[in-house]
Coordinates of C-alpha atoms in Angstrom, one line a residue:
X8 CA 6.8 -4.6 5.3
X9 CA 4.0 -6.7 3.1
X10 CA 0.9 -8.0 4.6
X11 CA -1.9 -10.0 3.2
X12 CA -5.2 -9.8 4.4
X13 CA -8.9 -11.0 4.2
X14 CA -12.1 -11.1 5.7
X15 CA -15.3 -13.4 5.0
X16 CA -18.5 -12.6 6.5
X17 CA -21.9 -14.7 5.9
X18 CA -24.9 -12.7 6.9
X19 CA -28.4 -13.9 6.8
X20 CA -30.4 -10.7 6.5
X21 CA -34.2 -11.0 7.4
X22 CA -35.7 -7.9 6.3
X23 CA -35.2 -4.7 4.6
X24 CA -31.8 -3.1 6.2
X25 CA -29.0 -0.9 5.6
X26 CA -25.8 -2.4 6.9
X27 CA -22.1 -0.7 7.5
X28 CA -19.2 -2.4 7.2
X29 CA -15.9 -1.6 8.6
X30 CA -13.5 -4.1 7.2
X31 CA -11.3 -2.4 4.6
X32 CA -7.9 -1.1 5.3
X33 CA -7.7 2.3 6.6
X34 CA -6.5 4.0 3.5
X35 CA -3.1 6.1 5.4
X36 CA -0.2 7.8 3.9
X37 CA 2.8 6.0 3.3
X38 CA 0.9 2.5 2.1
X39 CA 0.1 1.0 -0.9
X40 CA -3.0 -0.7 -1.0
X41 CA -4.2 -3.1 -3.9
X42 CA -7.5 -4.2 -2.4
X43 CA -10.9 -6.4 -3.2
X44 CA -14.4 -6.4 -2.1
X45 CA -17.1 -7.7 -3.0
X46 CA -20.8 -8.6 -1.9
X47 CA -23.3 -10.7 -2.9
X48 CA -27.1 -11.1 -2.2
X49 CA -28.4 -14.4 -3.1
X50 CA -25.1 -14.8 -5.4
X51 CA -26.1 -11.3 -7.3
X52 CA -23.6 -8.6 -7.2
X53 CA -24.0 -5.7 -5.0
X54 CA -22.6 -2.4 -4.6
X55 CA -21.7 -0.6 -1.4
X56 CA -21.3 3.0 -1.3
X57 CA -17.9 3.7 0.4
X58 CA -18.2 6.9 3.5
X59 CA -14.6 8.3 4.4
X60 CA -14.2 8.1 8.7
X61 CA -11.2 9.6 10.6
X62 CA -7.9 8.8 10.4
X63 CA -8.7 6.5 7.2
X64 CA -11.5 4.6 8.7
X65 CA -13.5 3.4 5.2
X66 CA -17.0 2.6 6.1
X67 CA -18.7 0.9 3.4
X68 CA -23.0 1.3 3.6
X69 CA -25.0 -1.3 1.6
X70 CA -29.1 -1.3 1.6
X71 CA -30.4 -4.6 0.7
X72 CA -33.4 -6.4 1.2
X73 CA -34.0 -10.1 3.0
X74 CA -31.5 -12.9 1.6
X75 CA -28.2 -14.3 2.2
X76 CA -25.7 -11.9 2.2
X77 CA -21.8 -13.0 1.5
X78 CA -19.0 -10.1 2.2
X79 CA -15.3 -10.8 0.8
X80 CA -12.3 -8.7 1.5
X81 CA -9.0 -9.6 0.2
X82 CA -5.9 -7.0 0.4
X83 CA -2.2 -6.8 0.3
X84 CA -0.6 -3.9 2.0
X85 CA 3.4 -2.7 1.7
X86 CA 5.0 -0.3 3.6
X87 CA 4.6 2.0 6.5
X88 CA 1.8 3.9 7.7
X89 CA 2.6 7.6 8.4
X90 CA 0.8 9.0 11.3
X91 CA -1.7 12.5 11.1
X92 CA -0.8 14.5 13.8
X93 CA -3.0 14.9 16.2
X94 CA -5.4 17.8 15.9
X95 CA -7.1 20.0 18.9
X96 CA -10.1 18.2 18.6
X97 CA -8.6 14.7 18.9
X98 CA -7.0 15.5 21.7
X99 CA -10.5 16.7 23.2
X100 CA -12.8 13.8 22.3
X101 CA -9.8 11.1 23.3
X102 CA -10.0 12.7 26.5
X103 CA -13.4 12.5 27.3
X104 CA -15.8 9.4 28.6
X105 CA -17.5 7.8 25.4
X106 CA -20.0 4.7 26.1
X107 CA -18.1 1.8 26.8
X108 CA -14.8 3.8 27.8
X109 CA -16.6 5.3 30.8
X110 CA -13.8 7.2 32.2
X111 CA -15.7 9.2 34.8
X112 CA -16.7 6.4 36.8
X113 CA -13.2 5.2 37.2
X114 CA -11.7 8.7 38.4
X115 CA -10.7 7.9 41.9
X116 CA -10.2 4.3 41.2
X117 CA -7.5 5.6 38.6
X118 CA -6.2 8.3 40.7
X119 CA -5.0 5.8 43.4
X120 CA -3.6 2.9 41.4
X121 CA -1.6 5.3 38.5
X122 CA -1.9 8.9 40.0
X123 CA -2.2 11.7 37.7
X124 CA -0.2 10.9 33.8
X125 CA -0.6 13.3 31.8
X126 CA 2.9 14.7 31.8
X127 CA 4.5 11.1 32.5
X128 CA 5.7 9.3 29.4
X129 CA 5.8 5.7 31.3
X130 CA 1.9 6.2 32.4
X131 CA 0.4 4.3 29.3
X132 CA 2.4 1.2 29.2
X133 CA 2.1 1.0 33.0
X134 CA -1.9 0.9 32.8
X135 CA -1.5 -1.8 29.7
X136 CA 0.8 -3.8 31.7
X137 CA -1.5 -3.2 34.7
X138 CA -4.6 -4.4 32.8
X139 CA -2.7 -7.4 31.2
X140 CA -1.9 -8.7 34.8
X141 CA -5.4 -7.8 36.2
X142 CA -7.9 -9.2 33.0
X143 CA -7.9 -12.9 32.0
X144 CA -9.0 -13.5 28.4
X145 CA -11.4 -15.6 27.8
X146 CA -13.6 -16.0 25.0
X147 CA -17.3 -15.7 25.4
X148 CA -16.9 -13.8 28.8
X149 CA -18.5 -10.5 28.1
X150 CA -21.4 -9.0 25.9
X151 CA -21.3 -6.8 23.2
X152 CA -22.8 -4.1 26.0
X153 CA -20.0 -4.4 28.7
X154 CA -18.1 -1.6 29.0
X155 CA -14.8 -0.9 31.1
X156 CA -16.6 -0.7 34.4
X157 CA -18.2 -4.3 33.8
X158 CA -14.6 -5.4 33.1
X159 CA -12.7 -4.5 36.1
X160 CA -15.4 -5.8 38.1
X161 CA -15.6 -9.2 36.0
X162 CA -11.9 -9.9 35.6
X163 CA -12.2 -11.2 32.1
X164 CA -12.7 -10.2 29.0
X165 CA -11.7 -10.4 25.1
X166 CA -10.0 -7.5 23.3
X167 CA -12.2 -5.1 22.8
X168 CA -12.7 -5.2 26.6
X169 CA -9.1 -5.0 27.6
X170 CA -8.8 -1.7 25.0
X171 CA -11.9 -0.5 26.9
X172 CA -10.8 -0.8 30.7
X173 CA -7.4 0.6 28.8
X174 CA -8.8 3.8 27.3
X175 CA -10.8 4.6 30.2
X176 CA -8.0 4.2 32.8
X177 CA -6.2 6.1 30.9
X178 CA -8.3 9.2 29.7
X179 CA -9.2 9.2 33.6
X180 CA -5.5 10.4 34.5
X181 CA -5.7 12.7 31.7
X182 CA -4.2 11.0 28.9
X183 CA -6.0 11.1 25.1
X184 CA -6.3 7.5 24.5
X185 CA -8.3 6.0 22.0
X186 CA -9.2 2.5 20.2
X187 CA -8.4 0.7 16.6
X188 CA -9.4 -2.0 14.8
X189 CA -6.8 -4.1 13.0
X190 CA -5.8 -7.2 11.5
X191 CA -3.7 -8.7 13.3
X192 CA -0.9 -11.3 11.9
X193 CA 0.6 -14.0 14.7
X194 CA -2.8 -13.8 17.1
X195 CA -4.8 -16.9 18.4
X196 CA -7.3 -16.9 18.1
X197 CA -7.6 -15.3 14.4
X198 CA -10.2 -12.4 14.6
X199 CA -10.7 -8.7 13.8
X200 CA -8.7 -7.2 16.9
X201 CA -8.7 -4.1 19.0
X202 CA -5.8 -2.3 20.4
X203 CA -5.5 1.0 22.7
X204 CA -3.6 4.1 21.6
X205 CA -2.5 6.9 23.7
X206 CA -1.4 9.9 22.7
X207 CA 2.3 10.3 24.2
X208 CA 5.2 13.0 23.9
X209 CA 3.1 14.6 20.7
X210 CA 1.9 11.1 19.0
X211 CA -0.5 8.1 19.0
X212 CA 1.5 5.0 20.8
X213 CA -0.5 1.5 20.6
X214 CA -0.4 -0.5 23.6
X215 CA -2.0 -3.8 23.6
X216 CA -3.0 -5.3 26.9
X217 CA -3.9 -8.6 25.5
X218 CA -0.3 -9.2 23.9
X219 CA -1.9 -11.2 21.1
X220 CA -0.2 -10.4 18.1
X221 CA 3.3 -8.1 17.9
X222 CA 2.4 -4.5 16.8
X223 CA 4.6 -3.8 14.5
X224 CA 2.8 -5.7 12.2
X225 CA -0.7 -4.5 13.0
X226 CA -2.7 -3.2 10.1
X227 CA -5.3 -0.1 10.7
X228 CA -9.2 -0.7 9.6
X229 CA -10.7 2.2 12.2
X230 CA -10.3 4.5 14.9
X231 CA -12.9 5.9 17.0
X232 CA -14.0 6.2 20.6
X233 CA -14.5 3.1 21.2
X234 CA -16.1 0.0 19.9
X235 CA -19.2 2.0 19.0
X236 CA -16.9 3.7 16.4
X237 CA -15.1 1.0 15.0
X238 CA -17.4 -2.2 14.8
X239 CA -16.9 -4.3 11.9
X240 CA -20.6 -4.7 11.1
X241 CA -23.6 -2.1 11.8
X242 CA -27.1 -3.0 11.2
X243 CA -30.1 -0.5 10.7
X244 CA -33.0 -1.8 10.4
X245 CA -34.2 -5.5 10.1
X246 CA -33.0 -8.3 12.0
X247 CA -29.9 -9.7 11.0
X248 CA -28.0 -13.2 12.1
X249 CA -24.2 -13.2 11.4
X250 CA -23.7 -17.3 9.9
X251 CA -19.9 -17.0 10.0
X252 CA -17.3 -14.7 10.0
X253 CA -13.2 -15.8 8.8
X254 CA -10.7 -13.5 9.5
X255 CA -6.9 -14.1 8.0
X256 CA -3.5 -11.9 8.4
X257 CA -0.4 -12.8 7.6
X258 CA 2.9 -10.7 7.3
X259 CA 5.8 -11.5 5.1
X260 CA 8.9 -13.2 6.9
X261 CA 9.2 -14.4 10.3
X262 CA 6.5 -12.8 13.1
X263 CA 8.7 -10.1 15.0
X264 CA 9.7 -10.0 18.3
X265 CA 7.7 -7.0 20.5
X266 CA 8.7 -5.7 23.5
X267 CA 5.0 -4.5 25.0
X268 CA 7.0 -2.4 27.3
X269 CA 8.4 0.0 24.6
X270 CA 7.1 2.9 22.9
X271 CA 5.5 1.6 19.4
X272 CA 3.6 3.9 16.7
X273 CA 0.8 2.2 15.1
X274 CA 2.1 1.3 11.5

């Protein structure tokens, strides 16, 4: 499988900041990865000092002062991921509430609509199925502090909030279940995306309740928690106002086919 890849983001920067960016392919065993980035301060190169997350999360810190700020990110990826196994302390953190996958809120609501799914194999594409009937997306419908509880109550949402409600459903019946960001060829709209995965029968399985793009073709940028973990853009420090952002993925060949009932490992 080859897939091409890029990102654009035009930041206004106001004052003295340090900014993390989290758009570079996950770097993940079993792909090769000829890559580009670049960023520019008032059109003078600058360089970014690259920090190593889990599971190949890349998260690239830049300090610069007030200006225009221009990030590029070009890649082409072949091949299949291979996925870490899961280690004792993923299985602990997936499991527990994080700050938009507040899982302890939405124990006895989970309990009666999915029961207890820890040892049932079918639990986490009956939740995504559940929260692809129950959430309408809709663009412009949430802010970047809603968390899962805001979404079941609002009924709409955009992906990061169906991976939310997802996560927290799921780690409430007992199931590890965490979030990724990816590029993702065939969606509409064309954006950084955000899929669930649970951990099922000893491996990470994506779901993806918003059915946007086919996950087979998904391409890993970071795991975490939750959107906390894996935002494309972190600012510390002065005020910042994002101009534009252009987001393109593309896969060689015709889009495949995806059954969102089956079993699929993030690849």
């Amino acid at each position: 499988m080859k897939r091409d890849v890029s990102a654009y983001l035009d930041v206004q920067v106001h004052a003295d900041s340090e900014l993390e960016f989290q758009i570079a392919a996950a770097r993940q065993p079993g792909l090769e990865l000829t890559e580009t980035l670049t960023f520019e301060l008032d059109g003078h190169a600058r360089q970014a000092r690259e920090v190593l997350g889990p599971h190949g999360t890349r998260i690239h810190v830049l300090r610069c002062g007030a200006g225009n700020l221009r990030a590029s990110y070009t890649a082409a990826v072949l091949g299949e991921a291979i996925v870490e196994p899961p280690s004792e302390y993923d299985l602990s953190i997936y499991t527990r509430p994080s700050r938009f996958a507040e899982s302890d809120r939405l124990l006895a609501f989970a309990a009666a609509e999915f029961g207890c799914g820890i040892d049932n194999p079918e639990t986490p594409a009956q939740v995504a199925a559940w929260v692809n009937r129950r959430i309408r997306y809709a663009p412009g419908s949430s802010t970047p502090s809603d968390g899962a509880v805001e979404t079941l109550l609002s009924g709409t949402g955009v992906c990061r909030d169906f991976s939310h409600l997802t996560v927290a459903l799921l780690r409430a019946v007992g199931v590890p279940a965490r979030v990724a960001s990816v590029y993702p060829p065939g969606s509409f709209p064309m954006d950084f995306h955000s899929v669930p995965e649970a951990y099922v029968q000893g491996t990470w399985r994506v779901l993806d309740p918003t059915r946007l793009a086919p996950r087979s073709c998904l391409l890993r940028i970071a795991t975490g928690r939750d959107a906390s973990d894996i935002a494309f853009l972190g600012n510390h420090g002065g005020d910042i106002t994002v101009n534009g952002l252009w987001v393109k993925a593309f896969v060689a060949g015709p889009l495949p086919y995806d059954d969102f009932e089956q079993p699929l490992t993030l690849s």
